[in-house]
Coordinates of C-alpha atoms in Angstrom, one line a residue:
X32 CA -89.1 116.9 -124.7
X33 CA -91.9 115.2 -122.8
X34 CA -90.9 112.1 -120.9
X35 CA -93.1 109.6 -119.2
X36 CA -92.3 107.0 -116.4
X37 CA -94.4 104.1 -115.4
X38 CA -93.8 101.2 -113.0
X39 CA -95.7 98.1 -114.3
X40 CA -94.6 96.1 -111.2
X41 CA -91.9 96.4 -108.6
X42 CA -91.2 93.6 -106.1
X43 CA -90.0 90.1 -105.6
X44 CA -92.9 88.7 -107.8
X45 CA -91.8 90.7 -110.8
X46 CA -90.2 94.0 -112.0
X47 CA -90.8 96.0 -115.1
X48 CA -90.5 99.8 -115.8
X49 CA -91.4 101.9 -118.8
X50 CA -89.6 105.1 -119.8
X51 CA -90.8 106.9 -123.0
X52 CA -91.3 109.9 -125.2
X53 CA -94.6 110.6 -127.0
X54 CA -93.4 108.5 -129.9
X55 CA -91.5 105.5 -128.4
X56 CA -90.1 104.0 -125.2
X57 CA -88.0 101.4 -123.5
X58 CA -88.5 98.8 -120.8
X59 CA -86.2 98.2 -117.9
X60 CA -86.5 94.6 -116.8
X61 CA -89.1 92.1 -117.9
X62 CA -90.1 90.0 -114.9
X63 CA -93.9 89.9 -115.4
X64 CA -96.1 88.2 -117.9
X65 CA -96.3 89.3 -121.6
X66 CA -100.1 89.7 -121.5
X67 CA -99.8 91.9 -118.4
X68 CA -97.2 94.1 -120.1
X69 CA -99.3 94.5 -123.2
X70 CA -102.4 95.3 -121.2
X71 CA -100.8 97.8 -118.9
X72 CA -99.2 99.6 -121.8
X73 CA -102.4 99.4 -124.0
X74 CA -104.5 100.9 -121.1
X75 CA -102.2 103.9 -121.4
X76 CA -102.3 104.0 -125.2
X77 CA -98.8 102.6 -125.7
X78 CA -98.6 99.8 -128.3
X79 CA -95.9 97.2 -127.9
X80 CA -94.5 98.2 -131.3
X81 CA -93.4 101.5 -129.8
X82 CA -90.9 99.7 -127.5
X83 CA -87.5 100.1 -129.0
X84 CA -85.4 98.2 -126.4
X85 CA -85.4 96.3 -123.1
X86 CA -82.6 97.0 -120.6
X87 CA -82.0 94.2 -118.1
X88 CA -80.4 94.8 -114.7
X89 CA -79.6 91.2 -113.8
X90 CA -80.6 87.5 -114.4
X91 CA -82.8 86.7 -111.4
X92 CA -86.2 85.4 -112.4
X93 CA -88.3 88.4 -111.2
X94 CA -86.4 90.5 -113.7
X95 CA -86.2 88.3 -116.8
X96 CA -89.3 86.0 -116.9
X97 CA -90.6 87.5 -120.2
X98 CA -87.4 88.6 -121.8
X99 CA -87.3 85.7 -124.3
X100 CA -90.8 86.4 -125.5
X101 CA -90.2 90.1 -125.9
X102 CA -86.8 89.6 -127.5
X103 CA -87.3 86.8 -129.9
X104 CA -91.1 86.7 -130.6
X105 CA -91.7 90.4 -130.5
X106 CA -88.2 91.3 -132.0
X107 CA -87.3 93.8 -129.4
X108 CA -83.5 94.2 -128.8
X109 CA -82.4 93.2 -125.3
X110 CA -79.5 95.1 -123.9
X111 CA -77.3 94.0 -121.0
X112 CA -73.8 92.9 -120.1
X113 CA -72.3 89.7 -121.5
X114 CA -72.4 88.1 -118.0
X115 CA -76.1 88.9 -117.6
X116 CA -76.7 87.4 -121.0
X117 CA -74.9 84.3 -119.9
X118 CA -77.1 84.1 -116.8
X119 CA -80.2 84.5 -119.0
X120 CA -79.0 81.7 -121.3
X121 CA -78.8 79.3 -118.3
X122 CA -82.0 80.4 -116.6
X123 CA -84.8 77.8 -116.5
X124 CA -87.3 80.6 -116.3
X125 CA -86.6 81.9 -119.8
X126 CA -88.3 79.7 -122.5
X127 CA -87.1 81.5 -125.6
X128 CA -83.4 82.0 -125.6
X129 CA -82.1 85.2 -126.9
X130 CA -80.4 85.0 -130.3
X131 CA -81.2 87.7 -132.8
X132 CA -82.4 90.1 -130.1
X133 CA -79.2 89.9 -128.0
X134 CA -77.3 93.2 -127.6
X135 CA -74.1 93.2 -125.4
X136 CA -73.1 96.4 -123.5
X137 CA -70.3 97.2 -121.2
X138 CA -70.4 99.0 -117.9
X139 CA -69.4 102.7 -118.0
X140 CA -69.5 102.7 -121.9
X141 CA -72.4 105.0 -123.1
X142 CA -74.7 103.7 -125.8
X143 CA -77.6 105.4 -127.5
X144 CA -81.2 104.3 -128.3
X145 CA -82.7 107.1 -130.3
X146 CA -82.9 110.1 -127.9
X147 CA -81.8 108.1 -124.9
X148 CA -78.2 108.2 -123.9
X149 CA -77.6 105.3 -121.5
X150 CA -74.8 104.2 -119.2
X151 CA -74.8 100.9 -117.2
X152 CA -72.9 100.8 -114.0
X153 CA -71.9 98.3 -111.4
X154 CA -74.4 97.4 -108.6
X155 CA -73.5 94.7 -106.0
X156 CA -75.9 91.8 -105.8
X157 CA -75.7 88.0 -105.7
X158 CA -76.7 87.5 -109.4
X159 CA -74.4 86.6 -112.2
X160 CA -73.9 90.3 -112.8
X161 CA -76.0 93.3 -111.9
X162 CA -76.1 96.9 -113.2
X163 CA -78.0 100.1 -112.6
X164 CA -78.9 102.4 -115.5
X165 CA -78.3 106.1 -115.9
X166 CA -80.5 107.5 -118.7
X167 CA -80.4 111.0 -120.2
X168 CA -83.1 112.3 -122.5
X169 CA -83.0 116.0 -123.2
X170 CA -82.6 117.7 -119.8
X171 CA -84.0 114.7 -118.0
X172 CA -81.7 112.4 -116.1
X173 CA -83.1 109.1 -114.8
X174 CA -81.1 106.7 -112.5
X175 CA -82.5 103.2 -111.7
X176 CA -80.8 101.3 -108.9
X177 CA -82.4 98.1 -107.8
X178 CA -81.3 94.9 -105.9
X179 CA -78.5 96.7 -104.1
X180 CA -76.4 94.7 -101.6
X181 CA -74.6 97.7 -100.3
X182 CA -74.0 101.3 -101.2
X183 CA -70.8 101.9 -103.3
X184 CA -69.1 104.9 -104.8
X185 CA -70.7 104.1 -108.2
X186 CA -74.1 103.9 -106.6
X187 CA -73.5 107.3 -105.0
X188 CA -72.1 108.8 -108.2
X189 CA -75.0 108.0 -110.4
X190 CA -77.6 108.7 -107.8
X191 CA -76.2 112.2 -107.4
X192 CA -76.5 112.8 -111.1
X193 CA -80.3 112.1 -111.3
X194 CA -83.3 114.4 -111.6
X195 CA -85.5 111.3 -111.3
X196 CA -84.4 108.4 -109.2
X197 CA -85.7 104.8 -108.8
X198 CA -84.0 103.3 -105.7
X199 CA -84.5 100.1 -103.9
X200 CA -86.0 100.1 -100.3
X201 CA -86.5 96.3 -100.0
X202 CA -87.0 95.6 -96.3
X203 CA -87.5 97.0 -92.8
X204 CA -84.7 95.7 -90.6
X205 CA -87.0 94.9 -87.6
X206 CA -89.5 93.1 -89.8
X207 CA -86.8 91.0 -91.4
X208 CA -85.2 90.2 -88.0
X209 CA -88.4 89.1 -86.3
X210 CA -90.1 87.8 -89.4
X211 CA -90.8 84.2 -90.7
X212 CA -87.9 83.9 -93.1
X213 CA -85.5 81.1 -92.3
X214 CA -82.1 82.2 -90.9
X215 CA -80.2 81.6 -94.2
X216 CA -82.6 83.7 -96.2
X217 CA -82.5 86.5 -93.6
X218 CA -78.7 86.5 -93.9
X219 CA -78.9 86.5 -97.7
X220 CA -81.3 89.5 -97.8
X221 CA -79.2 91.6 -95.3
X222 CA -75.8 90.6 -96.7
X223 CA -73.5 92.9 -98.8
X224 CA -74.8 91.1 -101.9
X225 CA -78.5 91.1 -100.9
X226 CA -80.8 94.0 -100.8
X227 CA -81.0 97.6 -99.5
X228 CA -83.1 98.3 -96.4
X229 CA -85.4 101.2 -95.8
X230 CA -82.9 102.7 -93.3
X231 CA -80.0 102.3 -95.8
X232 CA -81.9 103.9 -98.6
X233 CA -83.0 106.7 -96.3
X234 CA -79.4 107.4 -95.2
X235 CA -78.1 107.4 -98.7
X236 CA -80.8 109.8 -99.9
X237 CA -80.4 112.1 -96.9
X238 CA -76.6 112.4 -97.1
X239 CA -76.3 112.6 -100.9
X240 CA -79.4 114.6 -101.8
X241 CA -78.8 117.3 -104.5
X242 CA -81.3 120.2 -105.2
X243 CA -81.7 119.1 -108.8
X244 CA -83.3 115.8 -107.6
X245 CA -87.0 116.2 -108.2
X246 CA -88.5 112.7 -107.9
X247 CA -87.7 109.6 -105.8
X248 CA -89.5 106.3 -106.3
X249 CA -88.8 103.5 -103.8
X250 CA -88.8 100.2 -105.6
X251 CA -88.6 96.4 -105.0
X252 CA -90.4 96.5 -101.7
X253 CA -90.6 93.1 -100.0
X254 CA -94.0 91.5 -99.5
X255 CA -93.1 89.9 -96.2
X256 CA -90.6 92.4 -94.7
X257 CA -91.9 95.8 -95.7
X258 CA -94.9 98.1 -96.2
X259 CA -95.2 101.0 -98.6
X260 CA -96.2 103.3 -95.8
X261 CA -93.3 102.2 -93.7
X262 CA -90.7 102.7 -96.4
X263 CA -92.1 106.1 -97.3
X264 CA -92.1 107.2 -93.6
X265 CA -88.6 106.0 -93.0
X266 CA -87.2 108.0 -95.9
X267 CA -89.4 111.0 -95.3
X268 CA -88.3 111.4 -91.7
X269 CA -84.6 110.9 -92.4
X270 CA -84.8 113.6 -95.2
X271 CA -86.6 115.9 -92.8
X272 CA -83.7 115.6 -90.4
X273 CA -81.5 117.1 -93.1
X274 CA -84.0 119.9 -93.8
X275 CA -85.3 118.3 -97.0
X276 CA -89.1 118.5 -97.2
X277 CA -91.0 115.8 -99.1
X278 CA -93.7 117.4 -101.2
X279 CA -91.8 120.7 -101.4
X280 CA -88.1 120.0 -102.1
X281 CA -88.6 116.6 -103.6
X282 CA -91.5 114.2 -104.5
X283 CA -91.4 110.8 -102.9
X284 CA -93.5 107.7 -103.7
X285 CA -93.3 104.0 -102.9
X286 CA -94.0 101.9 -106.0
X287 CA -96.6 99.1 -105.8
X288 CA -95.4 95.5 -105.9
X289 CA -97.8 93.9 -108.3
X290 CA -99.9 96.7 -109.8
X291 CA -99.0 99.6 -112.0
X292 CA -98.1 103.0 -110.7
X293 CA -99.5 106.3 -112.0
X294 CA -98.1 107.5 -115.3
X295 CA -95.6 110.3 -114.4
X296 CA -95.0 112.9 -117.1
X297 CA -92.4 115.5 -117.2
X298 CA -91.8 118.3 -119.7
X299 CA -88.5 119.9 -120.8

């Protein structure tokens, strides 16, 4: 089976990812405008009617801004935990509250959307609740882990299972330390319920790399405390220390914050 992956946007201004087969697809998070989502998909010959579901990681605005429009107006089912749904209900950023489109899932309980077998798992963050997603389709195994306060055994477990991994590398520690953020925000970002730094992402990847991991995309890069080149280089150098060569053993890319990535396509 042929699988395609696309990042529509990945950063503090908004997050949205597409994973699909030639016939249909799903979105992970909906933190950018509906018109933008439609345009990016249409430019790649993907009609919105082919979107079978939306998976939501957590209830912060940059992940849910458009979920009401997609769920209620476009009649696309929205899957997430009961706690995340409660957070969406309370969010002032969601105009259309989810009713008919609401689908409740539980962590560690697999569910199926056509050819996708999906498991949500715990990821620590200062939202109402937060999950990563492990998605199997044929021989392809995708894991998406974003907004990670600290690395847990569950994060390690589902990362190790992936052929294709989307992992947060939010900030460079020196840029955050000496940057313009107020002290409380610096503490929040670097806390155990905040975000994952370039160094932490690099260490996780270097110490838990498996030969079946073929693609790594670094996601949710900070506008003020990171650069794509810096995130890429930090991970590349740490992998090299373990004898893992980017471009030969594994493909590495830093996703763009506000513009779409390339469309990545993988055959069986």
